Tab-separated table of C-alpha atoms in Angstrom:
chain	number	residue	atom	x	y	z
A	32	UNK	CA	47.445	182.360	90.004
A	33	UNK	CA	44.919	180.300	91.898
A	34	UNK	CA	42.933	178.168	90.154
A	35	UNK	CA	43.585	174.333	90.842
A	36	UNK	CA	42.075	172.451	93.325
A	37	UNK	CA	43.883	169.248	95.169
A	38	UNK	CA	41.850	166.571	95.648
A	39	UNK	CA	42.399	163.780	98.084
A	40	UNK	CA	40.789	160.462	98.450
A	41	UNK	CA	42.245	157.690	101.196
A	42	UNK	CA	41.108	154.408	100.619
A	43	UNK	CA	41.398	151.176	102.592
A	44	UNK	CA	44.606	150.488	100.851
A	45	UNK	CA	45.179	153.210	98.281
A	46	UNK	CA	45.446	157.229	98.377
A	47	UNK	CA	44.065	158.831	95.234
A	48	UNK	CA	45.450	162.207	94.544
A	49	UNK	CA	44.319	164.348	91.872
A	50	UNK	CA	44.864	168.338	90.225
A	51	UNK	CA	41.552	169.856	89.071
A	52	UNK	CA	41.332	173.175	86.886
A	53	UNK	CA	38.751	175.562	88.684
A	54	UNK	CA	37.114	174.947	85.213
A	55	UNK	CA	36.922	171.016	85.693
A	56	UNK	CA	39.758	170.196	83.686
A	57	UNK	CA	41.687	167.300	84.920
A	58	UNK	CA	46.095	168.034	85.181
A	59	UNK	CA	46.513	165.226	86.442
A	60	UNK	CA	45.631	161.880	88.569
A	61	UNK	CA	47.136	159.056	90.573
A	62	UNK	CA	46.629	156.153	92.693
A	63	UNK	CA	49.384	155.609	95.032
A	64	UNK	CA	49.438	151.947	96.196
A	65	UNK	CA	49.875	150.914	100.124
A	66	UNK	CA	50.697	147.055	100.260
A	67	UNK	CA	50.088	145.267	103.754
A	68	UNK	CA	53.155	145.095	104.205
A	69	UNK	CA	53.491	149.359	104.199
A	70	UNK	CA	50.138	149.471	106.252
A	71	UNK	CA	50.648	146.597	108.970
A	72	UNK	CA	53.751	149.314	111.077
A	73	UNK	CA	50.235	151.388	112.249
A	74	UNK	CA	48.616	150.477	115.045
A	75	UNK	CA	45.168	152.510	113.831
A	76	UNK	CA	44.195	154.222	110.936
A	77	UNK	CA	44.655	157.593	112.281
A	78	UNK	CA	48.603	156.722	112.833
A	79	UNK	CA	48.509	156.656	108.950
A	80	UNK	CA	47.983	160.253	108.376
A	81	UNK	CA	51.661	161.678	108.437
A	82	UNK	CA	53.004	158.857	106.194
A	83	UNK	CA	49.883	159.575	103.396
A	84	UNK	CA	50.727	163.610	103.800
A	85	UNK	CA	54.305	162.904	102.864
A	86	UNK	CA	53.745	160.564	100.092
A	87	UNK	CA	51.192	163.339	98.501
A	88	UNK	CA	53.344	166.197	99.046
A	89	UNK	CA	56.500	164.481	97.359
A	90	UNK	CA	54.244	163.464	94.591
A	91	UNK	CA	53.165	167.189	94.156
A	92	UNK	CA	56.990	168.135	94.615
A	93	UNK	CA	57.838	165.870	91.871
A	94	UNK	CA	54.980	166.787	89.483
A	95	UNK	CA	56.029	170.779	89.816
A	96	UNK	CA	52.877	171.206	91.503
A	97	UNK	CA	53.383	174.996	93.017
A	98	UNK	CA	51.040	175.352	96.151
A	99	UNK	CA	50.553	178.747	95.266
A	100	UNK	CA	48.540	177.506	92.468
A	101	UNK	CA	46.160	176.072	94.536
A	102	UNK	CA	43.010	177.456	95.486
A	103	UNK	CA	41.187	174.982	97.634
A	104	UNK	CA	41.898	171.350	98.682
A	105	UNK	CA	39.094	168.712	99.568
A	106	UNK	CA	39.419	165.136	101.033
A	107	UNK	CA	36.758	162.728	100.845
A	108	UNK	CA	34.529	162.554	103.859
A	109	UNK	CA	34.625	160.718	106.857
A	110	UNK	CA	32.304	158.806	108.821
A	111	UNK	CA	30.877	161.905	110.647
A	112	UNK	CA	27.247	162.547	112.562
A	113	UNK	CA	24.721	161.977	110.102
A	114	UNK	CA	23.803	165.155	107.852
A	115	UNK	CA	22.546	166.340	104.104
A	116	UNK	CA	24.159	165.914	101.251
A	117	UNK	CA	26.651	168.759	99.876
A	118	UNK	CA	29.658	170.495	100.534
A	119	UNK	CA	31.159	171.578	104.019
A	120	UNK	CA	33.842	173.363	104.583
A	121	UNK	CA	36.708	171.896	107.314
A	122	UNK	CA	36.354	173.308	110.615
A	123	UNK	CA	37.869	172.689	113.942
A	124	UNK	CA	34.568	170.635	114.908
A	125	UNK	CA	34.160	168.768	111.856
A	126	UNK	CA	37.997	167.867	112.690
A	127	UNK	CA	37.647	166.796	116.168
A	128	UNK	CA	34.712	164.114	115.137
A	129	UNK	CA	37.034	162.552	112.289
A	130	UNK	CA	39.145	161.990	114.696
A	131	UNK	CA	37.001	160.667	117.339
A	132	UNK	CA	34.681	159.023	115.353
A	133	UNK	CA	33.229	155.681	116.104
A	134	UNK	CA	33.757	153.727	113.272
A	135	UNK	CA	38.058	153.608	111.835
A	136	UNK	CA	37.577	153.821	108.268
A	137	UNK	CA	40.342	155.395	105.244
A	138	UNK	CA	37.775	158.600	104.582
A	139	UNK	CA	38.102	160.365	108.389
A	140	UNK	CA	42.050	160.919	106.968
A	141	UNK	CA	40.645	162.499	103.688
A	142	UNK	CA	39.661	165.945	105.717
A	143	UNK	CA	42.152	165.842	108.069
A	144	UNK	CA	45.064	165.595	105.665
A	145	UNK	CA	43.417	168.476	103.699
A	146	UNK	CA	43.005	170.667	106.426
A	147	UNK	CA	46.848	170.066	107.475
A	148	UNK	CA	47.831	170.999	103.696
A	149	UNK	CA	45.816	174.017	103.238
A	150	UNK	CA	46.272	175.407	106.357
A	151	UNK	CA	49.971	175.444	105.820
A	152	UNK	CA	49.382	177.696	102.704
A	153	UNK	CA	46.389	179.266	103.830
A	154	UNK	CA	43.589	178.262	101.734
A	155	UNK	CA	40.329	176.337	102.626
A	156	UNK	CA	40.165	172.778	102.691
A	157	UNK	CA	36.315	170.950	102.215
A	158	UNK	CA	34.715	167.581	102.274
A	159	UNK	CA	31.692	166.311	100.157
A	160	UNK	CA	29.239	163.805	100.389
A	161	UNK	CA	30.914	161.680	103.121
A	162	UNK	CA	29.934	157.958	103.997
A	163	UNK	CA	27.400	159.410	107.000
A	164	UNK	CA	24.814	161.119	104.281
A	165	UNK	CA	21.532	160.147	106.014
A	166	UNK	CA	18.619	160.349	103.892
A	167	UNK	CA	16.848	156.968	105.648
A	168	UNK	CA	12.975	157.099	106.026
A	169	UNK	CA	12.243	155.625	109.763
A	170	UNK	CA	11.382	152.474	108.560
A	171	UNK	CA	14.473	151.754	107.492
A	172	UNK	CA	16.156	152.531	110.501
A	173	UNK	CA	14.450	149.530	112.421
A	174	UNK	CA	16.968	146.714	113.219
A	175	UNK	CA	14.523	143.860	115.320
A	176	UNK	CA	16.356	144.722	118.503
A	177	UNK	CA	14.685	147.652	120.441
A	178	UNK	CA	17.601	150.246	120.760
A	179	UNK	CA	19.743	149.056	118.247
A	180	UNK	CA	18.919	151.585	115.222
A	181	UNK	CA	19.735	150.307	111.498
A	182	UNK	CA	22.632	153.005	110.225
A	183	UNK	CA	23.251	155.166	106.882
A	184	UNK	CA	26.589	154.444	106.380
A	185	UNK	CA	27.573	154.027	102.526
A	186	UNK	CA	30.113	155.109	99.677
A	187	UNK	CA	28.284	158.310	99.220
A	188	UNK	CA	30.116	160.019	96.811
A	189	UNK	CA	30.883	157.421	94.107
A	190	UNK	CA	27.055	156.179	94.566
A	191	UNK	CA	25.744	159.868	94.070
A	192	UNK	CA	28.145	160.628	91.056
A	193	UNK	CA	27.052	157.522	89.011
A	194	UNK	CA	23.784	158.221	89.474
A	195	UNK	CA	24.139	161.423	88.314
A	196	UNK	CA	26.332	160.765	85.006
A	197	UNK	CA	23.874	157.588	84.161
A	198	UNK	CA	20.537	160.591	84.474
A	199	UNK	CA	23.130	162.906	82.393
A	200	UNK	CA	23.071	160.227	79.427
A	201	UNK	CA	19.799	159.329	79.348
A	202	UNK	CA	18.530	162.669	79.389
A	203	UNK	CA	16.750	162.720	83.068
A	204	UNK	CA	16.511	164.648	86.028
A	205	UNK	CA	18.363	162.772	88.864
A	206	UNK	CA	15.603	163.876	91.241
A	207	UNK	CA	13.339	161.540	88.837
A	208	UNK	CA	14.709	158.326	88.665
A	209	UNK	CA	14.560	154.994	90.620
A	210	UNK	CA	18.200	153.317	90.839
A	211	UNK	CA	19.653	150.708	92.635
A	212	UNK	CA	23.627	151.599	92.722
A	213	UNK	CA	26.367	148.812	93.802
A	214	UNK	CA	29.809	150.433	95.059
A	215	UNK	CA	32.105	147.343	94.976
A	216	UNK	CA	35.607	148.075	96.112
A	217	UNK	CA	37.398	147.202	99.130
A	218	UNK	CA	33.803	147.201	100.765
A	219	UNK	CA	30.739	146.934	98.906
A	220	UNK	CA	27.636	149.680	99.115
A	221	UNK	CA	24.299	148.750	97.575
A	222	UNK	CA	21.800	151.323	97.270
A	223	UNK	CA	18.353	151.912	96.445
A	224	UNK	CA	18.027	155.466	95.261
A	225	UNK	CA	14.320	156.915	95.424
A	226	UNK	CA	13.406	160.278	93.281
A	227	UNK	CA	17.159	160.980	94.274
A	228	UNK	CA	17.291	160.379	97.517
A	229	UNK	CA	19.229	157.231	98.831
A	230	UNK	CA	16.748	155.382	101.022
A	231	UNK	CA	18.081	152.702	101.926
A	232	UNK	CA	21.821	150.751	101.968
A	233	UNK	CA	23.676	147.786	103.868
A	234	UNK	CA	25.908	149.403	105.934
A	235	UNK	CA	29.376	148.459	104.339
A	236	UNK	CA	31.002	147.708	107.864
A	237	UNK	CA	27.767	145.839	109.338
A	238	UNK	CA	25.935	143.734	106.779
A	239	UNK	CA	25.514	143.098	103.290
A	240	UNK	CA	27.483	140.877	101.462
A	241	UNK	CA	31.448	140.097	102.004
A	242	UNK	CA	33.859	142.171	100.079
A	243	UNK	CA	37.637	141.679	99.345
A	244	UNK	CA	38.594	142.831	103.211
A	245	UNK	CA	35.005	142.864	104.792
A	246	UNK	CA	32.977	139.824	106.419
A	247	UNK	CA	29.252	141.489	105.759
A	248	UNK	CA	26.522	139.690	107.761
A	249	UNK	CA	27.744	136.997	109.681
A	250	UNK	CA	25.283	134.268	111.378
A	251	UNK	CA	24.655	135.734	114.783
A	252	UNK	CA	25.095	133.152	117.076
A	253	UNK	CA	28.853	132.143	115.708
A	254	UNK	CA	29.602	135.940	115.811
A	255	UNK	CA	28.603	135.798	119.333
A	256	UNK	CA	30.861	132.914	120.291
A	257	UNK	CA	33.673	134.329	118.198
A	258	UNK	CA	33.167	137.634	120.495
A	259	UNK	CA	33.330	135.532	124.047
A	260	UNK	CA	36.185	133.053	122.657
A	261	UNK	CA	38.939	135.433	124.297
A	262	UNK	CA	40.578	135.017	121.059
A	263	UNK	CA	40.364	138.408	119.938
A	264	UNK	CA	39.521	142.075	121.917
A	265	UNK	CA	36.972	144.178	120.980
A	266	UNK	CA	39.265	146.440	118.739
A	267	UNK	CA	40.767	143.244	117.200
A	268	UNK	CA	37.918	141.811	116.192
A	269	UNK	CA	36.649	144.752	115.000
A	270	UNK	CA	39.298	144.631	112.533
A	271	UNK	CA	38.765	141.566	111.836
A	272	UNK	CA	35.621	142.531	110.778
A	273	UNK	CA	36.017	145.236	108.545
A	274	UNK	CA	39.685	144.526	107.341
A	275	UNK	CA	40.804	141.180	107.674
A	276	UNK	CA	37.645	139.514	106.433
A	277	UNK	CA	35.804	138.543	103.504
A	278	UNK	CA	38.382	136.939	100.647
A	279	UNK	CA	40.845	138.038	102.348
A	280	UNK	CA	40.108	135.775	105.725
A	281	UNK	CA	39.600	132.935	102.801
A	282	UNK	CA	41.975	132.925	100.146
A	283	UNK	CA	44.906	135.380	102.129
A	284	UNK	CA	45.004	138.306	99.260
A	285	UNK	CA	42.001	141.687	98.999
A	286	UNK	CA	43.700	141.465	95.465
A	287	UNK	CA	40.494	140.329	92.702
A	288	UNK	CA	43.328	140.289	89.753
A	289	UNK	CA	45.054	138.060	92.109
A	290	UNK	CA	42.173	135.756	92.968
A	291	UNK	CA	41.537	135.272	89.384
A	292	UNK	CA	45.105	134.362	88.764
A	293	UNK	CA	44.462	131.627	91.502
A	294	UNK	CA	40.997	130.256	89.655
A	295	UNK	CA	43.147	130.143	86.163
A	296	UNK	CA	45.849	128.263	87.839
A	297	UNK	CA	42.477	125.568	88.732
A	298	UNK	CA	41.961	126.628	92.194
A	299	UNK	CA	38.721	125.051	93.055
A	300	UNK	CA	38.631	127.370	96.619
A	301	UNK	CA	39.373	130.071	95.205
A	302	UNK	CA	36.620	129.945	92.337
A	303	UNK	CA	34.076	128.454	95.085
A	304	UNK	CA	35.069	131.752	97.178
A	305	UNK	CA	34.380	134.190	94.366
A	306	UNK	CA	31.595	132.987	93.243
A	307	UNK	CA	30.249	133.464	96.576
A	308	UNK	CA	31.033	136.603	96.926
A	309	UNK	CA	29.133	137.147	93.433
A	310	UNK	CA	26.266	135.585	94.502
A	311	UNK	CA	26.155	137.858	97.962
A	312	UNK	CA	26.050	141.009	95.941
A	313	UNK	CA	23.393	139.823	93.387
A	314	UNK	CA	21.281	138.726	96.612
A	315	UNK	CA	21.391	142.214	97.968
A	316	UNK	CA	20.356	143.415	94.401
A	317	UNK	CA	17.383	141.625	94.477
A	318	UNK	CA	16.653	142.993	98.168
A	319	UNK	CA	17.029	146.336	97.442
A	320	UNK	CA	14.953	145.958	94.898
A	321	UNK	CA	11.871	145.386	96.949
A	322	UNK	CA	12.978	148.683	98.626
A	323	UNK	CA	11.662	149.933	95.949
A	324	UNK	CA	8.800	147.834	95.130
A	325	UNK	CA	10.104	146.539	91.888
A	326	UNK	CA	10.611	150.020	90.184
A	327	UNK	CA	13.471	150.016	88.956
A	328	UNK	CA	14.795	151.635	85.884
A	329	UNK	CA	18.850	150.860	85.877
A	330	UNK	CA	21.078	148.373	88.487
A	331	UNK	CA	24.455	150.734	88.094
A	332	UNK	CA	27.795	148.607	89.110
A	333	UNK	CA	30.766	150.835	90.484
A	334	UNK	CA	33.568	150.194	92.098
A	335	UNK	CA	37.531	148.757	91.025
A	336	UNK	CA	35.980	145.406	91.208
A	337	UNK	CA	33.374	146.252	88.422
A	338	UNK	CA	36.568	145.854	86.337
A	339	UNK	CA	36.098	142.622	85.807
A	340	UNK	CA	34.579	141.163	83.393
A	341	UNK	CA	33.534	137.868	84.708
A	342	UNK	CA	32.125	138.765	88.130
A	343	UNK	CA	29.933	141.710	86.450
A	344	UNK	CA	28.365	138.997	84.142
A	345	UNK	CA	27.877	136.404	86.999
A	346	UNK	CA	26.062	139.282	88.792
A	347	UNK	CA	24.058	140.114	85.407
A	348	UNK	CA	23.094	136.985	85.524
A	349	UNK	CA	21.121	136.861	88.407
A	350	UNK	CA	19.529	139.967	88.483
A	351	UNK	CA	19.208	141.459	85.020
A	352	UNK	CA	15.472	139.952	85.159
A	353	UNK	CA	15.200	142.859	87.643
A	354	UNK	CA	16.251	146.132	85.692
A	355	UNK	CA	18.764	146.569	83.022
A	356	UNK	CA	22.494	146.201	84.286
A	357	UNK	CA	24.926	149.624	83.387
A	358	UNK	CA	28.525	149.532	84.065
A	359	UNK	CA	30.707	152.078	85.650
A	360	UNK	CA	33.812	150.515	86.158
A	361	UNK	CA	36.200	152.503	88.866
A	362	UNK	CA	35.184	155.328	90.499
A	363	UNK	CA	34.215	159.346	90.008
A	364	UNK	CA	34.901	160.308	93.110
A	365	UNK	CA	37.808	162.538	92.352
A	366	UNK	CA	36.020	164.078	89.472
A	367	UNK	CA	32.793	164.155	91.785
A	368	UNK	CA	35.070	166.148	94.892
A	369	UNK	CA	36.143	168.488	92.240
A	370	UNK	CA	32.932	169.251	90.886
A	371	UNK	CA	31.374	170.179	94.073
A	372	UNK	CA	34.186	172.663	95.235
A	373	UNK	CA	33.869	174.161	91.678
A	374	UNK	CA	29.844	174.633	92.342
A	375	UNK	CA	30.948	176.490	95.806
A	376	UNK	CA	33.416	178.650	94.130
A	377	UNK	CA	30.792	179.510	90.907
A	378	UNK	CA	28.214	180.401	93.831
A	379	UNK	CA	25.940	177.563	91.945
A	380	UNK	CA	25.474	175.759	95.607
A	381	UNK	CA	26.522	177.380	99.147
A	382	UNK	CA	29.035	175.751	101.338
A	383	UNK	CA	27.559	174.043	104.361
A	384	UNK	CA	28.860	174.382	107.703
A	385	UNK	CA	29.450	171.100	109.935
A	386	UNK	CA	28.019	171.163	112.994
């Protein structure tokens, strides 16, 4: 019978897979590791697709997963043209722009994959929420360079789905509350969220403050020289930028457990490093909050790096004068991709089409 839904969420260095009843019961989850190492044979992130797909089909092989049980599959979205929130269902357009897109991030391989897996068994494969939701008033948009446009580009799905569970507890309407939400993972997100919509964010790959593999805002003028130094092309430095940076670039691990190791040990660099990283995120905090001119009922922190302890308390520290500070450690993005196929299915919300 079909009733389970596959979900599938590529990360920078991770591929969560996950079985859904069409009721919302979770079968079962997992987070499938991809060490440098595994990851450094591709040339781009695209090249990664076929070696995901086989790791998540011999998983489902192992686990007795029978495709004939499935009824739907969705992959986390992809940095696609910028559209409303919801849930669209893969098509041969929406395809062609993960795969051309302009920016190489893990989520374009979250549709494709799906698509490739359901159409083999010949059931419909969606995204939800991706990175490219766009709900920016046109101030926000405004750089300080005429025809360079500020971008909505942001961990939609985890942001969204905290935001909703934290209005589920305290007995609100989403659509009600003011929120600033902080995605920290592999990159970091930091969002103002206005009446429920998201009005503001630093885009993950352009600004904002450094993240385990991510430089955020860089001074200008030494970016500049970096660019014309005919050290690096523009593809390698753009890896550099969004892969190869942040504590990565500094202490040569995107591993937080393994940082901490290194500041137990007495690494002075390394604790001078995180810390700095720390006090980025709590400075974008405090920005956002002006966003939204000091109303501000919750700060949520999300993310695998809202784990620990001690970096969610340095953060606290500087900006729980601001709002209270509520802690969602990890993510609900699976859960989240689940849900919104299950609203499709239950006729609660229509399936968009990409265009």
């Amino acid at each position: 019978m079909k009733e389970n839904i596959l979900v599938i969420n590529p990360g920078s260095t991770s591929t969560k897979i996950a079985i859904f009843s069409q009721k919302g019961r979770e079968i079962f989850k997992e987070n499938i590791s991809h060490s440098v190492e595994e990851l450094i044979q591709f040339v781009s992130l695209l090249e990664q697709g076929p070696f995901r797909k086989k790791i998540i089909l011999n998983i489902l092989k192992n686990k007795n997963i029978n495709s004939n049980s499935l009824r739907a599959i969705i992959g986390r979205g992809g940095i696609l043209k910028p559209l409303k929130a919801g849930t669209y269902q893969v098509n041969a357009k929406l395809i062609d722009d993960l795969r051309n897109s302009p920016i190489e991030h893990a989520s374009n391989l979250g549709g494709i994959i799906a698509h490739e897996i359901a159409e083999e068994i010949n059931i419909p494969a969606y995204i939800a929420d991706p990175v490219s939701v766009d709900e920016f008033p046109d101030i926000a948009r405004i750089s300080g360079l005429k025809g360079i446009e500020r971008k909505s580009l942001l961990h939609t799905l985890n942001i969204r789905a905290n935001a909703f569970r934290y209005a589920k507890e305290q007995g609100k309407k989403y659509e009600e509350l003011n929120l600033i939400v902080a995605h920290l993972g592999g990159g970091i997100s930091i969002a103002p969220i206005e009446k429920g919509k998201i009005i503001d964010v630093n885009n993950a790959n352009d600004g904002g403050p450094f993240s385990p593999e991510r430089t955020g805002s860089l001074p200008n003028k030494a970016l500049i020289q970096l660019c014309y130094s005919g050290k690096y092309s523009e593809k390698e430095l753009y890896k550099v930028i969004t892969h190869q940076g942040g504590v990565v670039s500094y202490l040569e691990t995107n591993d937080i457990r393994e940082v901490m190791k290194k500041i137990d040990q007495g690494d002075k660099y390394a604790e001078l490093i995180f810390e700095g990283m720390c006090y980025q995120i709590a400075k974008e905090i405090g920005a956002m909050a002006t966003v939204l001119k000091g109303k501000v009922e919750a700060i949520i922190l999300t993310g695998g790096i809202a784990h620990n302890e001690i970096l969610v308390n340095k953060i606290k520290d500087r900006t729980d004068w601001i709002a209270p500070v509520v802690v969602y450690p990890g993510e609900e993005e699976m859960k989240a991709l689940a849900q919104a196929v299950i609203r499709v299915i239950d006729g609660i919300e229509k399936v968009k089409t990409y265009s």
